[in-house]
mmCIF file of C-alpha atoms in Angstrom:
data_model
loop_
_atom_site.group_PDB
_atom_site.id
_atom_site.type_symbol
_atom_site.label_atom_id
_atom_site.label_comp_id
_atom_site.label_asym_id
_atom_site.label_seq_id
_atom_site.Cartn_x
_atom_site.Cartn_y
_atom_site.Cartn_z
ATOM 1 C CA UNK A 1 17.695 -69.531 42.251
ATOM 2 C CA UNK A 2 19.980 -66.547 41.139
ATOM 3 C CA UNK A 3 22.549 -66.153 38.363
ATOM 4 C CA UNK A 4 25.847 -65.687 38.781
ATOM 5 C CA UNK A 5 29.515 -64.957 36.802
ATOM 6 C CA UNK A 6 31.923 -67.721 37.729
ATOM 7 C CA UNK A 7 35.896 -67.775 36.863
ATOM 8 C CA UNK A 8 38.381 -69.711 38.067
ATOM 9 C CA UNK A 9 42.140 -70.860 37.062
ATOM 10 C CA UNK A 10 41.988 -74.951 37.226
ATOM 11 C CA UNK A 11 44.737 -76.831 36.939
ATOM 12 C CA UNK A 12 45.367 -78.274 33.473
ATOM 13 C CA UNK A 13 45.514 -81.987 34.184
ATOM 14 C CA UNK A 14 43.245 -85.077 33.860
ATOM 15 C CA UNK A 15 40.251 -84.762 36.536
ATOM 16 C CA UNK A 16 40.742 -81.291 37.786
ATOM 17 C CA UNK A 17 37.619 -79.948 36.080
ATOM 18 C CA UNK A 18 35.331 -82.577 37.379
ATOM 19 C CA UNK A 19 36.402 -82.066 40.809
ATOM 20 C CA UNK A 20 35.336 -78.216 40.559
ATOM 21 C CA UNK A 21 31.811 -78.831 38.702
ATOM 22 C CA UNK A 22 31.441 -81.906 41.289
ATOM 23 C CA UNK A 23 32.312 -79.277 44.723
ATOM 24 C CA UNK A 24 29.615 -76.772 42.886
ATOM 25 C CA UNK A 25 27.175 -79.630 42.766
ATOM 26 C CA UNK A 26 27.371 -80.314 46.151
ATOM 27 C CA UNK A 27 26.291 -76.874 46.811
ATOM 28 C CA UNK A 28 23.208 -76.978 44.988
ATOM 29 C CA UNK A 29 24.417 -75.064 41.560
ATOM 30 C CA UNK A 30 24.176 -75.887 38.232
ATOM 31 C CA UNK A 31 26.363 -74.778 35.347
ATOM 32 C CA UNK A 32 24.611 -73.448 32.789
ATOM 33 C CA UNK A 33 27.527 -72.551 30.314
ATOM 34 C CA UNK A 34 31.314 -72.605 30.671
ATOM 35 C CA UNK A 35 34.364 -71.347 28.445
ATOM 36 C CA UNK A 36 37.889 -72.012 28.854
ATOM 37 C CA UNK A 37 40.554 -69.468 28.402
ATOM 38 C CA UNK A 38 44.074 -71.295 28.179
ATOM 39 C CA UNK A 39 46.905 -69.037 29.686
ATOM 40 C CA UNK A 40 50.090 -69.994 30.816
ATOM 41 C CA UNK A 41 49.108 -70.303 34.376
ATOM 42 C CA UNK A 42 46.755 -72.814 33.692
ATOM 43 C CA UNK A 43 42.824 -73.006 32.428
ATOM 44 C CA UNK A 44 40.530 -70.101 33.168
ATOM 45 C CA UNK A 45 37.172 -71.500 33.099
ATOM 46 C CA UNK A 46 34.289 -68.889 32.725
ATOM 47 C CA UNK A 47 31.172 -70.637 33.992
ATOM 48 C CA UNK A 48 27.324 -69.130 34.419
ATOM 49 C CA UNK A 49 25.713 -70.876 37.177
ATOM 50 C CA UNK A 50 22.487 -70.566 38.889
ATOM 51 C CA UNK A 51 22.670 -71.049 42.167
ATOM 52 C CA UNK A 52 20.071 -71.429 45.347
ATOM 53 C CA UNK A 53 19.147 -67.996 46.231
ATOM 54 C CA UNK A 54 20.549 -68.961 49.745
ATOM 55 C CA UNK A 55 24.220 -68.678 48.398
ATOM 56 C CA UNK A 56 26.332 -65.625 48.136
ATOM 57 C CA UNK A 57 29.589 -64.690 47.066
ATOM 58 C CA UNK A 58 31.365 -65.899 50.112
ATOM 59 C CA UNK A 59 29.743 -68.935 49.855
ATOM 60 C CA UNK A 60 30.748 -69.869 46.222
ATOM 61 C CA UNK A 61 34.402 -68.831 46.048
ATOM 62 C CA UNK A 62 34.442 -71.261 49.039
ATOM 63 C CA UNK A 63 33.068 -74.029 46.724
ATOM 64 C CA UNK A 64 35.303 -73.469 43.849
ATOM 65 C CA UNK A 65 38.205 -73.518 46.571
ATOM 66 C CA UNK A 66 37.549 -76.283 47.638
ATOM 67 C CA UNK A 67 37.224 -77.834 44.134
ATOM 68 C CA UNK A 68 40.618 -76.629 43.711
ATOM 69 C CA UNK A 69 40.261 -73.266 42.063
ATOM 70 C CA UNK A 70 42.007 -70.277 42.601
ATOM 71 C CA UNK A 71 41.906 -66.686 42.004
ATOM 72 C CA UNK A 72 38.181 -66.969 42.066
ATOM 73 C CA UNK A 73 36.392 -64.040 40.941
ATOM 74 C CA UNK A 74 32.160 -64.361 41.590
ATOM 75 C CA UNK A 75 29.669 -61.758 40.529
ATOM 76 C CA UNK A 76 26.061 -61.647 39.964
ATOM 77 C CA UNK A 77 24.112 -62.097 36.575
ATOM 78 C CA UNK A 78 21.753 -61.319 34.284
ATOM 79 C CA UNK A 79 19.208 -63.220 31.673
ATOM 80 C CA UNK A 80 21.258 -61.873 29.163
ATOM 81 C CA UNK A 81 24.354 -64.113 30.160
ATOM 82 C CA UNK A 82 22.424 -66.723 28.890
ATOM 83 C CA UNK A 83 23.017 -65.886 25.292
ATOM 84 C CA UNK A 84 26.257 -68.372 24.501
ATOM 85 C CA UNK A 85 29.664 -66.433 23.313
ATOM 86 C CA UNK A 86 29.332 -66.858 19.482
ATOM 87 C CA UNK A 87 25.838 -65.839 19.320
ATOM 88 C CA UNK A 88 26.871 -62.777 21.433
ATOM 89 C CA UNK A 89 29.693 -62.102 18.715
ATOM 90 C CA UNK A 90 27.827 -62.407 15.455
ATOM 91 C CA UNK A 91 25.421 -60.136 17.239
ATOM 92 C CA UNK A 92 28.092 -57.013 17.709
ATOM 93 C CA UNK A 93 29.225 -58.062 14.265
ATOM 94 C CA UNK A 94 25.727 -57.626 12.502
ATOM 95 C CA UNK A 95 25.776 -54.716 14.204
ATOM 96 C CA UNK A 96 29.558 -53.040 13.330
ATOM 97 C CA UNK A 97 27.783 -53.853 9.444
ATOM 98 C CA UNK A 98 25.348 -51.949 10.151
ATOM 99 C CA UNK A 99 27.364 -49.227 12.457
ATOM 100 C CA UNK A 100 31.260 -49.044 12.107
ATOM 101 C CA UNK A 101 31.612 -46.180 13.931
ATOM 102 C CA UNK A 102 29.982 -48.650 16.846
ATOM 103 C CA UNK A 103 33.581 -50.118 17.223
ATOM 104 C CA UNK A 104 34.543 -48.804 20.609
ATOM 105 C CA UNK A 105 31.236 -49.697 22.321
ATOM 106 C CA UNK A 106 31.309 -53.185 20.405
ATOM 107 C CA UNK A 107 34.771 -53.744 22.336
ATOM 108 C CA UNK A 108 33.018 -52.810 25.516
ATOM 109 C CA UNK A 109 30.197 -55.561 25.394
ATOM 110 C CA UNK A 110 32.449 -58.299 23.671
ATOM 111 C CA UNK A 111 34.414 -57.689 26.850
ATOM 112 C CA UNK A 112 32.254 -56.187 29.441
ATOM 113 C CA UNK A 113 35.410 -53.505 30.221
ATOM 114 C CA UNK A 114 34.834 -51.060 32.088
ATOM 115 C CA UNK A 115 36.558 -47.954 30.473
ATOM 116 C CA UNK A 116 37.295 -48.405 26.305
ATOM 117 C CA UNK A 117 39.308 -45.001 24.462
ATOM 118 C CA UNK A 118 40.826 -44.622 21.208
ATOM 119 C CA UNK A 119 43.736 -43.040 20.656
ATOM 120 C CA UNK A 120 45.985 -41.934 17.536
ATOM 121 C CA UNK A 121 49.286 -43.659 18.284
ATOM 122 C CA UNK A 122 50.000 -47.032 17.315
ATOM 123 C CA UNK A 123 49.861 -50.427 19.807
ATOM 124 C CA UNK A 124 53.637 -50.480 18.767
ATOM 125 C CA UNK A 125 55.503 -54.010 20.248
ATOM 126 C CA UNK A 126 54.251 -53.049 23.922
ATOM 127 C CA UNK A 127 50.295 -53.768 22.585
ATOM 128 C CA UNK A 128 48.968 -56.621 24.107
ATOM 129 C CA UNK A 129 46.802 -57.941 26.734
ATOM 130 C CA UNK A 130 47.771 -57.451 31.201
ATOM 131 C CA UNK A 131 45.816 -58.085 34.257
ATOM 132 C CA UNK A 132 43.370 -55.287 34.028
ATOM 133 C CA UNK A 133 44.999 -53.385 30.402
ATOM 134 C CA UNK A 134 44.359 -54.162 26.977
ATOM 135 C CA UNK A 135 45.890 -52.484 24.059
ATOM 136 C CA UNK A 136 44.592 -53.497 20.462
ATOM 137 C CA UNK A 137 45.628 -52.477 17.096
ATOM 138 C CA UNK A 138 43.342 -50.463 15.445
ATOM 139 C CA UNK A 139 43.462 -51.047 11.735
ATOM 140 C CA UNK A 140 42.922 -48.030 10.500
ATOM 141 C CA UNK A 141 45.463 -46.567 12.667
ATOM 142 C CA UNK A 142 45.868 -46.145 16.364
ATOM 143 C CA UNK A 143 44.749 -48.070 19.050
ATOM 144 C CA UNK A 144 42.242 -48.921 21.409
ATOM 145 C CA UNK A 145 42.678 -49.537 25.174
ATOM 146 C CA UNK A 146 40.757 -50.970 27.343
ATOM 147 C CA UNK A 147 40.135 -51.333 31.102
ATOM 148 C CA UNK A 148 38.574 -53.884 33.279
ATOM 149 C CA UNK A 149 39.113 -54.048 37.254
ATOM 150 C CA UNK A 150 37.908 -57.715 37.232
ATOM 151 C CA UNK A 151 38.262 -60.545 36.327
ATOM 152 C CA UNK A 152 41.882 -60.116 34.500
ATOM 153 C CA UNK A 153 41.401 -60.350 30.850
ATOM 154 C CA UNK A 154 42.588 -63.583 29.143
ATOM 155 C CA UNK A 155 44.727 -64.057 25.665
ATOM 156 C CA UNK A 156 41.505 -65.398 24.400
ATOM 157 C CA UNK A 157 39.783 -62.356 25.188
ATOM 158 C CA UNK A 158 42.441 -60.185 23.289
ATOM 159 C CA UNK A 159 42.484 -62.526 20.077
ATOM 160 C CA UNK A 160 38.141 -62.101 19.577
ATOM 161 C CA UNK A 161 38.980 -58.517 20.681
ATOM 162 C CA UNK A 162 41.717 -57.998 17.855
ATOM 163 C CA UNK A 163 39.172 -60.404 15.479
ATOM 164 C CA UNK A 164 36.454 -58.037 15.980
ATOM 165 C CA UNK A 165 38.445 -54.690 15.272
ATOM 166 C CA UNK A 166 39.803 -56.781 11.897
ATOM 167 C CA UNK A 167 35.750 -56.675 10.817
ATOM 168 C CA UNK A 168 35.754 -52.919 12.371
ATOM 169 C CA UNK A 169 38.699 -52.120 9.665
ATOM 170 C CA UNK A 170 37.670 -54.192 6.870
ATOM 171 C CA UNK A 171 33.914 -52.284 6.902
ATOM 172 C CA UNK A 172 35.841 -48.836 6.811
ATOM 173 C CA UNK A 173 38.089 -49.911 3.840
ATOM 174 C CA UNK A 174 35.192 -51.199 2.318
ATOM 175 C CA UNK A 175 33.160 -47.779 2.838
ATOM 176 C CA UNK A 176 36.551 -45.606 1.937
ATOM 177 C CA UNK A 177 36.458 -48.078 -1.482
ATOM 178 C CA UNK A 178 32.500 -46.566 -2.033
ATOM 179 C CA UNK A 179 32.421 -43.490 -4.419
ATOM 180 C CA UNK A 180 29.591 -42.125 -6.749
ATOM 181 C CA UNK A 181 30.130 -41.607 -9.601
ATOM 182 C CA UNK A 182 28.595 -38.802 -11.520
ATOM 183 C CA UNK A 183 29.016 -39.446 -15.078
ATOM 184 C CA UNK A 184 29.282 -36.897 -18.461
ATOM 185 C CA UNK A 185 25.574 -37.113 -18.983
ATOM 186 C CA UNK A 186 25.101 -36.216 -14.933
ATOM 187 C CA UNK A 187 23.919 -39.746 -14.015
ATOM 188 C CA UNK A 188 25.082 -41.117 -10.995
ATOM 189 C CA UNK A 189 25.795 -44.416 -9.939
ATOM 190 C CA UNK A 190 27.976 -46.403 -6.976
ATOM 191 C CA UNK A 191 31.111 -48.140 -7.381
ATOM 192 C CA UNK A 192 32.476 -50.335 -4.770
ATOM 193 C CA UNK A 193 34.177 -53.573 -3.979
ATOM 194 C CA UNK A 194 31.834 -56.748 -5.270
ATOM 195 C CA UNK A 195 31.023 -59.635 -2.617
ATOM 196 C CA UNK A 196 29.552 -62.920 -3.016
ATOM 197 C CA UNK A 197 26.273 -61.048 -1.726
ATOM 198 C CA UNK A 198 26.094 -59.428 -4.776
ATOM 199 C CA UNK A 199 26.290 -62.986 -6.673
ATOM 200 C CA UNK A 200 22.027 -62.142 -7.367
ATOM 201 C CA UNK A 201 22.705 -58.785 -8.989
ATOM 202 C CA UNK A 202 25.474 -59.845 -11.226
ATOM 203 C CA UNK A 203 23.345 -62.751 -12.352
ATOM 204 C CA UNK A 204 20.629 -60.851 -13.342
ATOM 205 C CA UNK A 205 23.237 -58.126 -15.207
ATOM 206 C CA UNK A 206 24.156 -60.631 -17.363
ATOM 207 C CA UNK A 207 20.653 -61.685 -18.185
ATOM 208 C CA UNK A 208 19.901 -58.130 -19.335
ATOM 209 C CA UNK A 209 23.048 -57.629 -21.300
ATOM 210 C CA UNK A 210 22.968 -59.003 -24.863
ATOM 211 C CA UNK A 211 24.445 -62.097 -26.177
ATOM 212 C CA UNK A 212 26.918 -59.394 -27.658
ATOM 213 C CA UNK A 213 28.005 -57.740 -24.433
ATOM 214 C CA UNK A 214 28.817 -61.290 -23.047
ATOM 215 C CA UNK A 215 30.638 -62.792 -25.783
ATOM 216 C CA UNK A 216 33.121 -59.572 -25.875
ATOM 217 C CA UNK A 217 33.539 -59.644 -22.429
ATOM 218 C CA UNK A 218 34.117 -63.950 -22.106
ATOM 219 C CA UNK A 219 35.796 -64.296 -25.758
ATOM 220 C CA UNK A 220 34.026 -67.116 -26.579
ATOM 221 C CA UNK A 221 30.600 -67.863 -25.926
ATOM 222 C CA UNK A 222 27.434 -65.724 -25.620
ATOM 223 C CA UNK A 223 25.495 -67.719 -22.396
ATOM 224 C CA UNK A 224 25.776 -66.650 -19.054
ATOM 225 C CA UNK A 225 28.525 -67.711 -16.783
ATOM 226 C CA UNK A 226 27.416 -70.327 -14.295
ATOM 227 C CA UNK A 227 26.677 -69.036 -10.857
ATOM 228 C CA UNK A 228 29.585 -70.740 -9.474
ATOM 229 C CA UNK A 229 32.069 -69.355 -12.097
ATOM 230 C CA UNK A 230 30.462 -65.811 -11.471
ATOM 231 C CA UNK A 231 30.952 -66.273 -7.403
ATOM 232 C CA UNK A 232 34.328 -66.885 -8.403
ATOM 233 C CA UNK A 233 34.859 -63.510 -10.026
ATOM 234 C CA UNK A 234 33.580 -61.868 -6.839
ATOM 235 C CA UNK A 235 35.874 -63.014 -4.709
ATOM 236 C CA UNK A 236 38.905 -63.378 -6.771
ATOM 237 C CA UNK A 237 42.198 -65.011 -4.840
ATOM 238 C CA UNK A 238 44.577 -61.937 -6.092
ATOM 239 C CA UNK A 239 42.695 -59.145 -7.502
ATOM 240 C CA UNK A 240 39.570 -57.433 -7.035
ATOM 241 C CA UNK A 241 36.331 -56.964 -8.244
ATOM 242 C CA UNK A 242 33.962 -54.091 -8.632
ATOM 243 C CA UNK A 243 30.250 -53.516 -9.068
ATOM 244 C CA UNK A 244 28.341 -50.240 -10.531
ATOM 245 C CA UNK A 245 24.966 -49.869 -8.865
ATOM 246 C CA UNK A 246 21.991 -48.039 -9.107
ATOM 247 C CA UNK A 247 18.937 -47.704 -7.255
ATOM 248 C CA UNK A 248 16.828 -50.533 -7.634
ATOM 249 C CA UNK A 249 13.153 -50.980 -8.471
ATOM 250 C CA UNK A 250 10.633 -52.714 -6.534
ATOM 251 C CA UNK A 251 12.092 -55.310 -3.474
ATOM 252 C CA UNK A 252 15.786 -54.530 -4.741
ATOM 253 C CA UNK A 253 17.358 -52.113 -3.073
ATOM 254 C CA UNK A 254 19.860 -51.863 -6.221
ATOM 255 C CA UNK A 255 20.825 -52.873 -9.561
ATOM 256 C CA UNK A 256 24.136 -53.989 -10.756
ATOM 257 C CA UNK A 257 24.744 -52.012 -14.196
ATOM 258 C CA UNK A 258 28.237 -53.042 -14.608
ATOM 259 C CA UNK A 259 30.646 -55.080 -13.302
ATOM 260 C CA UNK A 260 34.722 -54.885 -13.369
ATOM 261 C CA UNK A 261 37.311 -57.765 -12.413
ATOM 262 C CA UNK A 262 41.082 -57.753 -11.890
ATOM 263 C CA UNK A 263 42.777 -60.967 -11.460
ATOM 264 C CA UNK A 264 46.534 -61.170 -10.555
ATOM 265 C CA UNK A 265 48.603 -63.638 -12.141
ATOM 266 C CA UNK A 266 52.555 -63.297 -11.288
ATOM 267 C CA UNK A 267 53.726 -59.329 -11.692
ATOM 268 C CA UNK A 268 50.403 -58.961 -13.843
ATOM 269 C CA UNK A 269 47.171 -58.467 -13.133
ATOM 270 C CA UNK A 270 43.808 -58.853 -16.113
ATOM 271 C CA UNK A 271 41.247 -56.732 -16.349
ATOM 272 C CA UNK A 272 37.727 -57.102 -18.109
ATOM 273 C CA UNK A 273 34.520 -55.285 -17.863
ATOM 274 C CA UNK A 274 30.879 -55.884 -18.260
ATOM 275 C CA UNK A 275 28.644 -53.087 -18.786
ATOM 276 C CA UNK A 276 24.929 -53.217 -19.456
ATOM 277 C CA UNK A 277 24.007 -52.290 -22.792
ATOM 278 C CA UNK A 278 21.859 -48.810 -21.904
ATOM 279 C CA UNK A 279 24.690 -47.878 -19.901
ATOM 280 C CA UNK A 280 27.135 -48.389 -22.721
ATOM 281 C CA UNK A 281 28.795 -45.219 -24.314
ATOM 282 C CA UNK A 282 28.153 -43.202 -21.376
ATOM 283 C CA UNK A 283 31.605 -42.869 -19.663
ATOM 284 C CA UNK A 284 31.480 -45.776 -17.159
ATOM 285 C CA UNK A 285 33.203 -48.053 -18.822
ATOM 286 C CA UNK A 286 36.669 -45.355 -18.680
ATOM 287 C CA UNK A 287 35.860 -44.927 -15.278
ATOM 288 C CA UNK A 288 35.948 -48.440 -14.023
ATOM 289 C CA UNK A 289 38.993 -48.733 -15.914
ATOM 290 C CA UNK A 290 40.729 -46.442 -14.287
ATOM 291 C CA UNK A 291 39.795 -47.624 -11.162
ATOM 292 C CA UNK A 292 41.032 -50.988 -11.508
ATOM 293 C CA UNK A 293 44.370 -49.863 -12.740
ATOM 294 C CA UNK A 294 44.424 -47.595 -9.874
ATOM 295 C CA UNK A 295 44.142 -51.318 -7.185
ATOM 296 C CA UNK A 296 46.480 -52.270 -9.825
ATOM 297 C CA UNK A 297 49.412 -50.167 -9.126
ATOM 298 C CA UNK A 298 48.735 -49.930 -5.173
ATOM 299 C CA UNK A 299 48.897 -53.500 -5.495
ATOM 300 C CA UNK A 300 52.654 -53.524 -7.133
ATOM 301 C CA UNK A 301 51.681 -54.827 -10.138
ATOM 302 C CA UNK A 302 53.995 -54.136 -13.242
ATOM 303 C CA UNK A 303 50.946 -54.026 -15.863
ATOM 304 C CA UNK A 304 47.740 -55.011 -16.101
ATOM 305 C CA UNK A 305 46.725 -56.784 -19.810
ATOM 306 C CA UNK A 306 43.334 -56.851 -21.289
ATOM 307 C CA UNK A 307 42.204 -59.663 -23.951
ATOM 308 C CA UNK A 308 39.910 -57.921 -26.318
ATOM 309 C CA UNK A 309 38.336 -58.751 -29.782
ATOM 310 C CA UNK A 310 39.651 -56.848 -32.709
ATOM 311 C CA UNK A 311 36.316 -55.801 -33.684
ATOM 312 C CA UNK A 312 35.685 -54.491 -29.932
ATOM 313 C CA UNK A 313 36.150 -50.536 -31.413
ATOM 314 C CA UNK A 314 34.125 -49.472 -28.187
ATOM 315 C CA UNK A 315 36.728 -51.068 -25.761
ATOM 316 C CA UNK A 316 39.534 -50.332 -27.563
ATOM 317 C CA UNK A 317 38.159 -46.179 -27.354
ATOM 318 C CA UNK A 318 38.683 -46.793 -23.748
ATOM 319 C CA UNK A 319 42.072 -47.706 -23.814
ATOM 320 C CA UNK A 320 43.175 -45.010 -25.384
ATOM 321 C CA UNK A 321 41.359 -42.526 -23.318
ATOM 322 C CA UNK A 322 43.781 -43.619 -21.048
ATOM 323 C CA UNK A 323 46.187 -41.583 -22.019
ATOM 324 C CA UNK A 324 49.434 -43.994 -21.815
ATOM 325 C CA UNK A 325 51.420 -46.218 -23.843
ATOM 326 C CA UNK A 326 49.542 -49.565 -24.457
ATOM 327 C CA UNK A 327 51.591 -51.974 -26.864
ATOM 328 C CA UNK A 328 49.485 -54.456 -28.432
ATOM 329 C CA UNK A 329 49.824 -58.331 -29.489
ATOM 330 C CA UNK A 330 47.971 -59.579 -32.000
ATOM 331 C CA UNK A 331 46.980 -63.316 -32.245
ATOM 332 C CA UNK A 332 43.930 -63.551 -35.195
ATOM 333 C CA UNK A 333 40.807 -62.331 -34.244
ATOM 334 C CA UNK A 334 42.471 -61.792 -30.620
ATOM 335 C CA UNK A 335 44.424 -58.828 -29.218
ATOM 336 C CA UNK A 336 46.554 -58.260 -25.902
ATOM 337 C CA UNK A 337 46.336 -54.800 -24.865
ATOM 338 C CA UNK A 338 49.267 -54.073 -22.145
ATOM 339 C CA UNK A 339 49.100 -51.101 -19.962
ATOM 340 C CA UNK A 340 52.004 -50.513 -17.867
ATOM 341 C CA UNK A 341 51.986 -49.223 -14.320
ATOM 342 C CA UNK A 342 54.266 -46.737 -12.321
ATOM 343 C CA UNK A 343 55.162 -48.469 -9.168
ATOM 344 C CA UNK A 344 56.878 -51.649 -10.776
ATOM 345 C CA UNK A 345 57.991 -50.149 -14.030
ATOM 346 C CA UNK A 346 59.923 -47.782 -12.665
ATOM 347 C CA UNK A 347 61.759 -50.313 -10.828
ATOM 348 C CA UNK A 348 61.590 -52.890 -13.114
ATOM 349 C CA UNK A 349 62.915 -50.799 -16.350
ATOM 350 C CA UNK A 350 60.886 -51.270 -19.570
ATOM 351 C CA UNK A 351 57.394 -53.430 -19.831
ATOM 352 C CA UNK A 352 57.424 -54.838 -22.878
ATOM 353 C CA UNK A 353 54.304 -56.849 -24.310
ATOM 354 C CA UNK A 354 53.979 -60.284 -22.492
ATOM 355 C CA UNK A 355 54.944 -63.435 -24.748
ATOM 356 C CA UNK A 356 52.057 -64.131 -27.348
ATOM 357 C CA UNK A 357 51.935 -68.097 -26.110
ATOM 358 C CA UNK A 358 51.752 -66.987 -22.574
ATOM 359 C CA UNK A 359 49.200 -64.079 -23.353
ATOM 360 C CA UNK A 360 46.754 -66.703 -25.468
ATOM 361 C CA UNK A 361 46.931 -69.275 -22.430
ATOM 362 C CA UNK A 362 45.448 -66.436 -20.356
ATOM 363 C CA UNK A 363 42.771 -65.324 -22.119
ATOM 364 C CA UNK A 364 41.140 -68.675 -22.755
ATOM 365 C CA UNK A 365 41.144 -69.562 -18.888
ATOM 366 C CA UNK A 366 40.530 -66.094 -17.895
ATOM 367 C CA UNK A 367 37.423 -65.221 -15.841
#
């Protein structure tokens, strides 16, 4: 018995299918795995067969024929073809994680092309997917085109193509996001965009911060966010979070020392830190800060408010190390700190402090 590469274009009514598989049968081959590509012309079914070793190519576009395919294309197989589509997929994901420069050959195993190249101009409205051309949007800029002599390449084909270059682009924002830090006393640490993997590490930074630390940075309470709540933080619906990391010791590869969220509400956006206490007073605080208005402003928002204790004097510092005008609110033991940015005040005239009701309501549901 021998593998083989089957595709066909069926028909796309009631019974057409069965009569292929049942002309195959009759031939001695068994399908092993099939995919369907829907194009306007009809279904493209993908099968791997293994068929007597007796058959050739001749002999099975014959079959299929007869079954009432058309534009048959045959070719031989290997073991490897055995591996179903999504396993094949998550595999050249794992390994864009692991390699993002890996994009272009990724694209050439997803879709077994013959000829992949990047180049720096745009898909622009003529991108898409022909006979034996594929253009994709690269999005980080460019595109990538790729060739195939056979079989023609399917719509389906170009969407997991265009899927897998979405990873490709996320990984490089994510990696253009990553900066160390060297702070005033010349330690270093990493800053970059949180993820639910990193739900461990935040867990265990707010088990080593005191009940202090928590209570300033949650308003009420001194405990430890549940997990879910926390999970929530690291993948915020509008916003973003960051982590501060350092080299970890024993099975951990890292340590989270601080962590920094900005959740968009509206035109604003809140901001709140958590830094371990030993890493307190040592600049990263300001830094983080700065970052997250920084997302802030790219993002369009007008300001970006922060809910702090009146007896936070630490926090407070780091405000005004900022440098800019921050009105405040006071409500008690509560103030609303509100740092306007540059993109929407400009265009939006002057930010004035949000309404006190408004601003309370926040910072009791915040986080």
């Amino acid at each position: 018995m021998a593998l083989w590469r089957i595709r066909a274009t069926v028909d796309d009514r009631p019974g057409y299918l069965s009569v292929l598989t049942a002309s195959l049968a009759l031939r001695g081959v068994n399908i092993l795995t099939v995919q369907v590509h829907t194009t306007e012309a009809g279904a493209v079914d993908d099968f791997l067969v293994d068929a007597p070793d007796a058959l050739g190519e001749a002999d099975l576009v014959a079959a299929v024929e007869r079954g009432r395919g058309r534009d048959c294309w045959v070719a031989r197989s290997e073991a490897r073809g055995l591996v179903d589509q999504p396993t094949r997929v998550l595999g050249l994901a794992t390994r864009l994680v692991r390699d993002p420069e890996a994009t272009g050959e990724a694209l050439r195993v997803l879709l077994g092309a013959d000829e992949v190249s990047w180049r720096p101009t745009p898909a622009g409205p003529g991108g898409g997917v022909g006979a034996s051309t594929m253009l994709l949007a690269d999005p980080t800029g460019g595109a990538y085109e790729l060739r195939r002599l056979q079989p023609s390449f399917t719509p389906a084909e170009y969407a997991r193509a265009q899927a897998l270059l979405e990873l490709a682009g996320g990984l490089a924002r994510r990696d253009a996001d990553r900066v160390t830090l060297v702070l005033p006393d010349s330690s270093e640490t990493v800053v970059r965009p949180a993820t639910v993997d990193d739900l461990a590490g935040v867990v265990e930074l707010h088990e080593a911060c005191s009940a202090r630390s928590r209570q300033r940075r949650y308003l009420s309470g001194a405990g430890c966010p549940s997990p879910g709540r926390l999970r929530r933080l690291l993948d915020p619906v509008r916003g973003v979070s960051l982590v501060a990391t350092v080299p970890g010791s024993g099975a951990a590869a890292e340590s989270v020392v601080a962590m920094a969220n900005l959740l968009g509400e509206g035109d604003e956006a809140e901001a709140a830190l958590l830094v371990r206490d030993d890493w307190q007073r040592r600049g990263l605080g300001s830094a983080l800060l700065r970052r997250l208005l920084g997302h802030a402003d790219r993002a369009g928002y007008a300001a970006v408010l922060l809910h702090v204790h009146a007896e936070n004097a630490p926090m407070l510092r780091t405000v005004r190390r900022l440098g800019r005008p921050t009105p405040i609110e006071r409500d008690g033991a509560l103030l609303t700190v509100t740092v306007p940015l540059t993109t929407r005040a400009a265009s939006a005239g002057r930010i004035g402090p949000p309404r006190q009701a408004d601003a309370t309501a926040r910072a009791r549901r915040r986080g």
